[in-house]
CSV table of N, CA, C and O in Angstrom, one decimal:
chain,number,residue,atom,x,y,z
F,9,UNK,N,8.8,82.0,36.6
F,9,UNK,CA,9.3,80.7,36.2
F,9,UNK,C,8.3,79.6,36.6
F,9,UNK,O,8.0,78.7,35.8
F,10,UNK,N,7.7,79.7,37.8
F,10,UNK,CA,6.8,78.7,38.3
F,10,UNK,C,5.5,78.7,37.4
F,10,UNK,O,4.9,77.6,37.3
F,11,UNK,N,5.1,79.8,36.9
F,11,UNK,CA,3.8,79.9,36.2
F,11,UNK,C,3.8,79.0,34.9
F,11,UNK,O,2.8,78.6,34.4
F,12,UNK,N,5.0,78.8,34.3
F,12,UNK,CA,5.1,78.0,33.1
F,12,UNK,C,4.6,76.6,33.4
F,12,UNK,O,4.0,75.9,32.5
F,13,UNK,N,4.8,76.1,34.6
F,13,UNK,CA,4.4,74.7,34.9
F,13,UNK,C,3.0,74.6,35.5
F,13,UNK,O,2.4,73.5,35.5
F,14,UNK,N,2.5,75.7,36.0
F,14,UNK,CA,1.2,75.7,36.6
F,14,UNK,C,0.1,75.4,35.6
F,14,UNK,O,-0.8,74.6,35.8
F,15,UNK,N,0.1,76.0,34.4
F,15,UNK,CA,-0.9,75.9,33.4
F,15,UNK,C,-1.0,74.4,32.9
F,15,UNK,O,-2.1,73.9,32.9
F,16,UNK,N,0.0,73.8,32.6
F,16,UNK,CA,-0.1,72.4,32.1
F,16,UNK,C,-0.7,71.5,33.2
F,16,UNK,O,-1.5,70.6,33.0
F,17,UNK,N,-0.3,71.7,34.5
F,17,UNK,CA,-0.9,70.9,35.6
F,17,UNK,C,-2.4,71.2,35.8
F,17,UNK,O,-3.1,70.2,36.0
F,18,UNK,N,-2.8,72.4,35.6
F,18,UNK,CA,-4.2,72.7,35.7
F,18,UNK,C,-5.0,72.1,34.6
F,18,UNK,O,-6.0,71.5,34.8
F,19,UNK,N,-4.5,72.2,33.4
F,19,UNK,CA,-5.1,71.5,32.2
F,19,UNK,C,-5.2,70.0,32.4
F,19,UNK,O,-6.2,69.4,32.1
F,20,UNK,N,-4.1,69.4,32.9
F,20,UNK,CA,-4.1,68.0,33.1
F,20,UNK,C,-5.1,67.6,34.1
F,20,UNK,O,-5.9,66.6,33.9
F,21,UNK,N,-5.2,68.3,35.2
F,21,UNK,CA,-6.2,67.9,36.2
F,21,UNK,C,-7.7,68.2,35.8
F,21,UNK,O,-8.5,67.4,36.1
F,22,UNK,N,-7.9,69.2,35.0
F,22,UNK,CA,-9.2,69.4,34.4
F,22,UNK,C,-9.6,68.3,33.4
F,22,UNK,O,-10.7,67.8,33.5
F,23,UNK,N,-8.6,67.9,32.6
F,23,UNK,CA,-8.9,66.9,31.6
F,23,UNK,C,-9.2,65.6,32.4
F,23,UNK,O,-10.1,64.8,32.0
F,24,UNK,N,-8.4,65.3,33.4
F,24,UNK,CA,-8.6,64.0,34.1
F,24,UNK,C,-9.9,64.0,34.8
F,24,UNK,O,-10.6,63.0,34.9
F,25,UNK,N,-10.4,65.1,35.3
F,25,UNK,CA,-11.6,65.2,36.1
F,25,UNK,C,-12.8,64.9,35.1
F,25,UNK,O,-13.8,64.4,35.5
F,26,UNK,N,-12.7,65.3,33.8
F,26,UNK,CA,-13.8,65.1,32.9
F,26,UNK,C,-13.6,63.8,32.0
F,26,UNK,O,-14.4,63.6,31.1
F,27,UNK,N,-12.6,63.1,32.3
F,27,UNK,CA,-12.3,61.9,31.5
F,27,UNK,C,-13.4,60.8,31.9
F,27,UNK,O,-14.0,60.8,32.9
F,28,UNK,N,-13.6,60.0,30.9
F,28,UNK,CA,-14.6,58.9,31.1
F,28,UNK,C,-14.0,57.9,32.2
F,28,UNK,O,-12.8,57.7,32.2
F,29,UNK,N,-14.8,57.3,33.0
F,29,UNK,CA,-14.3,56.3,33.9
F,29,UNK,C,-13.8,55.1,33.2
F,29,UNK,O,-14.2,54.8,32.0
F,30,UNK,N,-13.0,54.3,33.8
F,30,UNK,CA,-12.4,53.1,33.2
F,30,UNK,C,-13.5,52.2,32.8
F,30,UNK,O,-13.4,51.5,31.7
F,31,UNK,N,-14.6,52.1,33.6
F,31,UNK,CA,-15.8,51.3,33.2
F,31,UNK,C,-17.0,51.9,33.9
F,31,UNK,O,-16.9,52.5,35.0
F,32,UNK,N,-18.1,51.7,33.3
F,32,UNK,CA,-19.4,52.2,33.9
F,32,UNK,C,-19.8,51.3,35.0
F,32,UNK,O,-19.2,50.2,35.2
F,33,UNK,N,-20.8,51.7,35.8
F,33,UNK,CA,-21.3,50.8,36.8
F,33,UNK,C,-21.8,49.5,36.3
F,33,UNK,O,-21.6,48.4,36.9
F,34,UNK,N,-22.5,49.5,35.1
F,34,UNK,CA,-23.0,48.3,34.5
F,34,UNK,C,-21.8,47.4,34.2
F,34,UNK,O,-21.9,46.1,34.4
F,35,UNK,N,-20.8,47.9,33.6
F,35,UNK,CA,-19.6,47.1,33.2
F,35,UNK,C,-18.9,46.6,34.5
F,35,UNK,O,-18.5,45.4,34.5
F,36,UNK,N,-18.9,47.4,35.5
F,36,UNK,CA,-18.3,46.9,36.8
F,36,UNK,C,-19.1,45.8,37.4
F,36,UNK,O,-18.5,44.8,37.9
F,37,UNK,N,-20.4,45.9,37.3
F,37,UNK,CA,-21.3,44.9,37.8
F,37,UNK,C,-21.0,43.6,37.0
F,37,UNK,O,-20.8,42.5,37.6
F,38,UNK,N,-21.0,43.7,35.7
F,38,UNK,CA,-20.7,42.5,34.9
F,38,UNK,C,-19.3,41.9,35.2
F,38,UNK,O,-19.2,40.7,35.4
F,39,UNK,N,-18.3,42.7,35.3
F,39,UNK,CA,-17.0,42.3,35.6
F,39,UNK,C,-17.0,41.6,37.0
F,39,UNK,O,-16.4,40.5,37.1
F,40,UNK,N,-17.6,42.2,38.0
F,40,UNK,CA,-17.6,41.6,39.3
F,40,UNK,C,-18.2,40.3,39.4
F,40,UNK,O,-17.7,39.4,40.0
F,41,UNK,N,-19.4,40.2,38.7
F,41,UNK,CA,-20.1,38.9,38.7
F,41,UNK,C,-19.2,37.8,38.0
F,41,UNK,O,-19.0,36.7,38.5
F,42,UNK,N,-18.7,38.2,36.9
F,42,UNK,CA,-17.9,37.2,36.1
F,42,UNK,C,-16.6,36.8,36.9
F,42,UNK,O,-16.2,35.6,37.0
F,43,UNK,N,-16.0,37.8,37.6
F,43,UNK,CA,-14.8,37.5,38.4
F,43,UNK,C,-15.2,36.5,39.5
F,43,UNK,O,-14.4,35.5,39.7
F,44,UNK,N,-16.3,36.8,40.2
F,44,UNK,CA,-16.6,35.9,41.3
F,44,UNK,C,-17.0,34.5,40.8
F,44,UNK,O,-16.8,33.5,41.4
F,45,UNK,N,-17.7,34.4,39.6
F,45,UNK,CA,-18.0,33.1,39.0
F,45,UNK,C,-16.7,32.4,38.7
F,45,UNK,O,-16.7,31.1,39.0
F,46,UNK,N,-15.7,33.0,38.2
F,46,UNK,CA,-14.5,32.4,37.8
F,46,UNK,C,-13.8,31.8,39.1
F,46,UNK,O,-13.4,30.7,39.1
F,47,UNK,N,-13.9,32.6,40.2
F,47,UNK,CA,-13.3,32.2,41.5
F,47,UNK,C,-14.0,30.9,41.9
F,47,UNK,O,-13.4,30.0,42.4
F,48,UNK,N,-15.3,30.8,41.8
F,48,UNK,CA,-16.1,29.6,42.2
F,48,UNK,C,-15.9,28.4,41.3
F,48,UNK,O,-15.8,27.3,41.8
F,49,UNK,N,-15.9,28.7,40.0
F,49,UNK,CA,-15.9,27.6,39.0
F,49,UNK,C,-14.6,26.9,38.9
F,49,UNK,O,-14.5,25.8,38.6
F,50,UNK,N,-13.5,27.7,39.2
F,50,UNK,CA,-12.2,27.1,39.0
F,50,UNK,C,-11.4,27.0,40.4
F,50,UNK,O,-10.2,27.1,40.4
F,51,UNK,N,-12.1,26.7,41.4
F,51,UNK,CA,-11.5,26.7,42.8
F,51,UNK,C,-10.5,25.6,42.9
F,51,UNK,O,-9.5,25.7,43.6
F,52,UNK,N,-10.6,24.5,42.1
F,52,UNK,CA,-9.7,23.4,42.2
F,52,UNK,C,-8.7,23.3,41.0
F,52,UNK,O,-7.9,22.4,40.9
F,53,UNK,N,-8.8,24.3,40.1
F,53,UNK,CA,-7.9,24.3,38.9
F,53,UNK,C,-7.3,25.7,38.8
F,53,UNK,O,-7.8,26.6,38.1
F,54,UNK,N,-6.2,25.9,39.4
F,54,UNK,CA,-5.5,27.2,39.5
F,54,UNK,C,-5.1,27.7,38.1
F,54,UNK,O,-5.2,28.9,37.8
F,55,UNK,N,-4.7,26.8,37.2
F,55,UNK,CA,-4.3,27.2,35.9
F,55,UNK,C,-5.5,27.7,35.1
F,55,UNK,O,-5.4,28.7,34.4
F,56,UNK,N,-6.6,27.0,35.2
F,56,UNK,CA,-7.8,27.4,34.4
F,56,UNK,C,-8.3,28.7,35.0
F,56,UNK,O,-8.7,29.6,34.3
F,57,UNK,N,-8.2,28.9,36.3
F,57,UNK,CA,-8.6,30.1,37.0
F,57,UNK,C,-7.8,31.3,36.5
F,57,UNK,O,-8.3,32.3,36.1
F,58,UNK,N,-6.5,31.1,36.5
F,58,UNK,CA,-5.6,32.2,36.0
F,58,UNK,C,-5.8,32.5,34.6
F,58,UNK,O,-5.9,33.7,34.2
F,59,UNK,N,-6.0,31.6,33.7
F,59,UNK,CA,-6.3,31.8,32.3
F,59,UNK,C,-7.6,32.6,32.1
F,59,UNK,O,-7.7,33.6,31.4
F,60,UNK,N,-8.7,32.2,32.9
F,60,UNK,CA,-10.0,32.8,32.8
F,60,UNK,C,-9.9,34.3,33.3
F,60,UNK,O,-10.5,35.2,32.8
F,61,UNK,N,-9.1,34.5,34.4
F,61,UNK,CA,-9.0,35.9,35.0
F,61,UNK,C,-8.2,36.8,34.0
F,61,UNK,O,-8.6,37.9,33.9
F,62,UNK,N,-7.2,36.2,33.4
F,62,UNK,CA,-6.4,37.0,32.4
F,62,UNK,C,-7.3,37.4,31.2
F,62,UNK,O,-7.3,38.6,30.8
F,63,UNK,N,-8.1,36.5,30.8
F,63,UNK,CA,-9.1,36.8,29.7
F,63,UNK,C,-10.1,37.8,30.1
F,63,UNK,O,-10.4,38.7,29.3
F,64,UNK,N,-10.6,37.7,31.3
F,64,UNK,CA,-11.5,38.7,31.8
F,64,UNK,C,-10.9,40.1,31.9
F,64,UNK,O,-11.5,41.1,31.5
F,65,UNK,N,-9.6,40.2,32.4
F,65,UNK,CA,-8.9,41.5,32.5
F,65,UNK,C,-8.7,42.0,31.1
F,65,UNK,O,-8.9,43.2,30.9
F,66,UNK,N,-8.4,41.2,30.1
F,66,UNK,CA,-8.2,41.7,28.7
F,66,UNK,C,-9.5,42.2,28.2
F,66,UNK,O,-9.5,43.2,27.5
F,67,UNK,N,-10.6,41.5,28.4
F,67,UNK,CA,-11.9,41.9,27.9
F,67,UNK,C,-12.3,43.3,28.4
F,67,UNK,O,-12.9,44.1,27.7
F,68,UNK,N,-11.9,43.6,29.7
F,68,UNK,CA,-12.2,44.9,30.3
F,68,UNK,C,-11.1,45.9,30.2
F,68,UNK,O,-11.1,46.9,30.9
F,69,UNK,N,-10.0,45.6,29.4
F,69,UNK,CA,-8.9,46.4,29.3
F,69,UNK,C,-8.2,46.8,30.6
F,69,UNK,O,-7.8,47.9,30.8
F,70,UNK,N,-8.1,45.8,31.5
F,70,UNK,CA,-7.4,46.0,32.7
F,70,UNK,C,-6.0,45.5,32.6
F,70,UNK,O,-5.7,44.5,32.0
F,71,UNK,N,-5.1,46.3,33.1
F,71,UNK,CA,-3.6,46.0,33.1
F,71,UNK,C,-2.9,46.7,34.2
F,71,UNK,O,-3.5,47.4,35.0
F,72,UNK,N,-1.6,46.5,34.3
F,72,UNK,CA,-0.8,47.2,35.3
F,72,UNK,C,-1.0,48.7,35.1
F,72,UNK,O,-1.0,49.5,36.1
F,73,UNK,N,-1.1,49.2,33.9
F,73,UNK,CA,-1.3,50.6,33.6
F,73,UNK,C,-2.6,51.2,34.1
F,73,UNK,O,-2.7,52.4,34.3
F,74,UNK,N,-3.6,50.4,34.2
F,74,UNK,CA,-4.9,50.9,34.6
F,74,UNK,C,-5.2,50.5,36.1
F,74,UNK,O,-6.3,50.8,36.6
F,75,UNK,N,-4.3,49.9,36.8
F,75,UNK,CA,-4.5,49.4,38.1
F,75,UNK,C,-5.0,50.5,39.1
F,75,UNK,O,-6.0,50.3,39.8
F,76,UNK,N,-4.3,51.6,39.1
F,76,UNK,CA,-4.7,52.7,40.0
F,76,UNK,C,-6.1,53.3,39.7
F,76,UNK,O,-6.9,53.5,40.6
F,77,UNK,N,-6.4,53.4,38.4
F,77,UNK,CA,-7.7,53.9,38.0
F,77,UNK,C,-8.8,52.9,38.4
F,77,UNK,O,-9.8,53.3,38.9
F,78,UNK,N,-8.5,51.6,38.2
F,78,UNK,CA,-9.5,50.6,38.6
F,78,UNK,C,-9.7,50.6,40.1
F,78,UNK,O,-10.8,50.4,40.6
F,79,UNK,N,-8.6,50.7,40.9
F,79,UNK,CA,-8.6,50.7,42.3
F,79,UNK,C,-9.5,51.8,42.8
F,79,UNK,O,-10.3,51.6,43.7
F,80,UNK,N,-9.4,53.0,42.2
F,80,UNK,CA,-10.2,54.2,42.6
F,80,UNK,C,-11.7,53.9,42.3
F,80,UNK,O,-12.6,54.3,43.0
F,81,UNK,N,-11.9,53.3,41.1
F,81,UNK,CA,-13.2,53.0,40.7
F,81,UNK,C,-13.9,52.0,41.6
F,81,UNK,O,-15.1,52.2,42.0
F,82,UNK,N,-13.2,51.0,42.0
F,82,UNK,CA,-13.7,50.0,43.0
F,82,UNK,C,-14.1,50.7,44.3
F,82,UNK,O,-15.2,50.5,44.8
F,83,UNK,N,-13.3,51.6,44.8
F,83,UNK,CA,-13.6,52.3,46.0
F,83,UNK,C,-14.9,53.1,45.8
F,83,UNK,O,-15.7,53.2,46.8
F,84,UNK,N,-15.0,53.7,44.7
F,84,UNK,CA,-16.2,54.6,44.5
F,84,UNK,C,-17.5,53.7,44.3
F,84,UNK,O,-18.5,53.9,45.0
F,85,UNK,N,-17.4,52.7,43.4
F,85,UNK,CA,-18.6,51.9,43.1
F,85,UNK,C,-19.0,51.0,44.3
F,85,UNK,O,-20.2,50.7,44.5
F,86,UNK,N,-18.1,50.6,45.2
F,86,UNK,CA,-18.5,49.7,46.3
F,86,UNK,C,-19.1,50.5,47.4
F,86,UNK,O,-19.6,49.9,48.4
F,87,UNK,N,-19.3,51.8,47.3
F,87,UNK,CA,-20.1,52.6,48.2
F,87,UNK,C,-21.6,52.6,47.8
F,87,UNK,O,-22.4,53.0,48.6
F,88,UNK,N,-21.9,52.0,46.7
F,88,UNK,CA,-23.2,51.9,46.1
F,88,UNK,C,-23.9,50.6,46.6
F,88,UNK,O,-23.6,49.5,46.0
F,89,UNK,N,-24.7,50.6,47.6
F,89,UNK,CA,-25.3,49.4,48.2
F,89,UNK,C,-26.2,48.7,47.2
F,89,UNK,O,-26.2,47.5,47.2
F,90,UNK,N,-26.9,49.5,46.4
F,90,UNK,CA,-27.8,48.8,45.4
F,90,UNK,C,-27.0,48.0,44.4
F,90,UNK,O,-27.3,46.9,44.0
F,91,UNK,N,-25.9,48.6,43.9
F,91,UNK,CA,-25.0,47.9,43.0
F,91,UNK,C,-24.4,46.6,43.6
F,91,UNK,O,-24.5,45.6,43.0
F,92,UNK,N,-24.0,46.7,44.9
F,92,UNK,CA,-23.5,45.5,45.6
F,92,UNK,C,-24.6,44.5,45.7
F,92,UNK,O,-24.3,43.3,45.5
F,93,UNK,N,-25.8,44.9,46.0
F,93,UNK,CA,-26.9,43.9,46.1
F,93,UNK,C,-27.2,43.2,44.8
F,93,UNK,O,-27.4,42.0,44.8
F,94,UNK,N,-27.1,44.0,43.7
F,94,UNK,CA,-27.3,43.4,42.4
F,94,UNK,C,-26.2,42.4,42.1
F,94,UNK,O,-26.5,41.3,41.5
F,95,UNK,N,-25.0,42.7,42.4
F,95,UNK,CA,-23.9,41.8,42.2
F,95,UNK,C,-24.1,40.5,43.0
F,95,UNK,O,-23.9,39.4,42.4
F,96,UNK,N,-24.4,40.6,44.2
F,96,UNK,CA,-24.6,39.4,45.1
F,96,UNK,C,-25.7,38.6,44.5
F,96,UNK,O,-25.6,37.3,44.4
F,97,UNK,N,-26.8,39.2,44.1
F,97,UNK,CA,-28.0,38.4,43.6
F,97,UNK,C,-27.6,37.7,42.3
F,97,UNK,O,-27.9,36.5,42.1
F,98,UNK,N,-26.9,38.4,41.4
F,98,UNK,CA,-26.5,37.8,40.1
F,98,UNK,C,-25.5,36.7,40.4
F,98,UNK,O,-25.5,35.6,39.7
F,99,UNK,N,-24.6,36.8,41.3
F,99,UNK,CA,-23.6,35.8,41.6
F,99,UNK,C,-24.4,34.5,42.0
F,99,UNK,O,-24.1,33.4,41.6
F,100,UNK,N,-25.3,34.7,42.9
F,100,UNK,CA,-26.1,33.5,43.4
F,100,UNK,C,-26.9,32.9,42.2
F,100,UNK,O,-27.0,31.6,42.2
F,101,UNK,N,-27.3,33.7,41.3
F,101,UNK,CA,-28.1,33.1,40.2
F,101,UNK,C,-27.2,32.6,39.0
F,101,UNK,O,-27.6,31.6,38.4
F,102,UNK,N,-26.1,33.2,38.8
F,102,UNK,CA,-25.4,32.9,37.5
F,102,UNK,C,-24.1,32.0,37.7
F,102,UNK,O,-23.7,31.4,36.7
F,103,UNK,N,-23.6,31.9,38.9
F,103,UNK,CA,-22.4,31.2,39.1
F,103,UNK,C,-22.6,29.7,39.5
F,103,UNK,O,-23.4,29.5,40.5
F,104,UNK,N,-21.9,28.9,38.9
F,104,UNK,CA,-21.8,27.4,39.3
F,104,UNK,C,-20.8,27.3,40.4
F,104,UNK,O,-19.8,27.9,40.4
F,105,UNK,N,-21.2,26.5,41.3
F,105,UNK,CA,-20.2,26.2,42.4
F,105,UNK,C,-19.7,24.8,42.3
F,105,UNK,O,-20.5,23.9,42.0
F,106,UNK,N,-18.4,24.6,42.5
F,106,UNK,CA,-17.8,23.3,42.4
F,106,UNK,C,-17.6,22.8,43.8
F,106,UNK,O,-17.3,23.4,44.7
């Protein structure tokens, strides 16, 4: 009886392991830079900040349904020091500060 349920679970985990990530490192870099720019640009206007962040989430297909996958992705990508250095450099170059 237990073997009936084992095969679907194995197939599900194999499929999940080979699935495309929610976003590539390049997309994550762009998202992170834009997110930080929004935080800096709208520091005094919470409504504008919220609208801009919602639009950013929509652009990258982020939602409550993808929160766990995004959280795992962040944990993985933030171990890449070169990626983090590029994000910091781009934030300094691209973001306006109010």
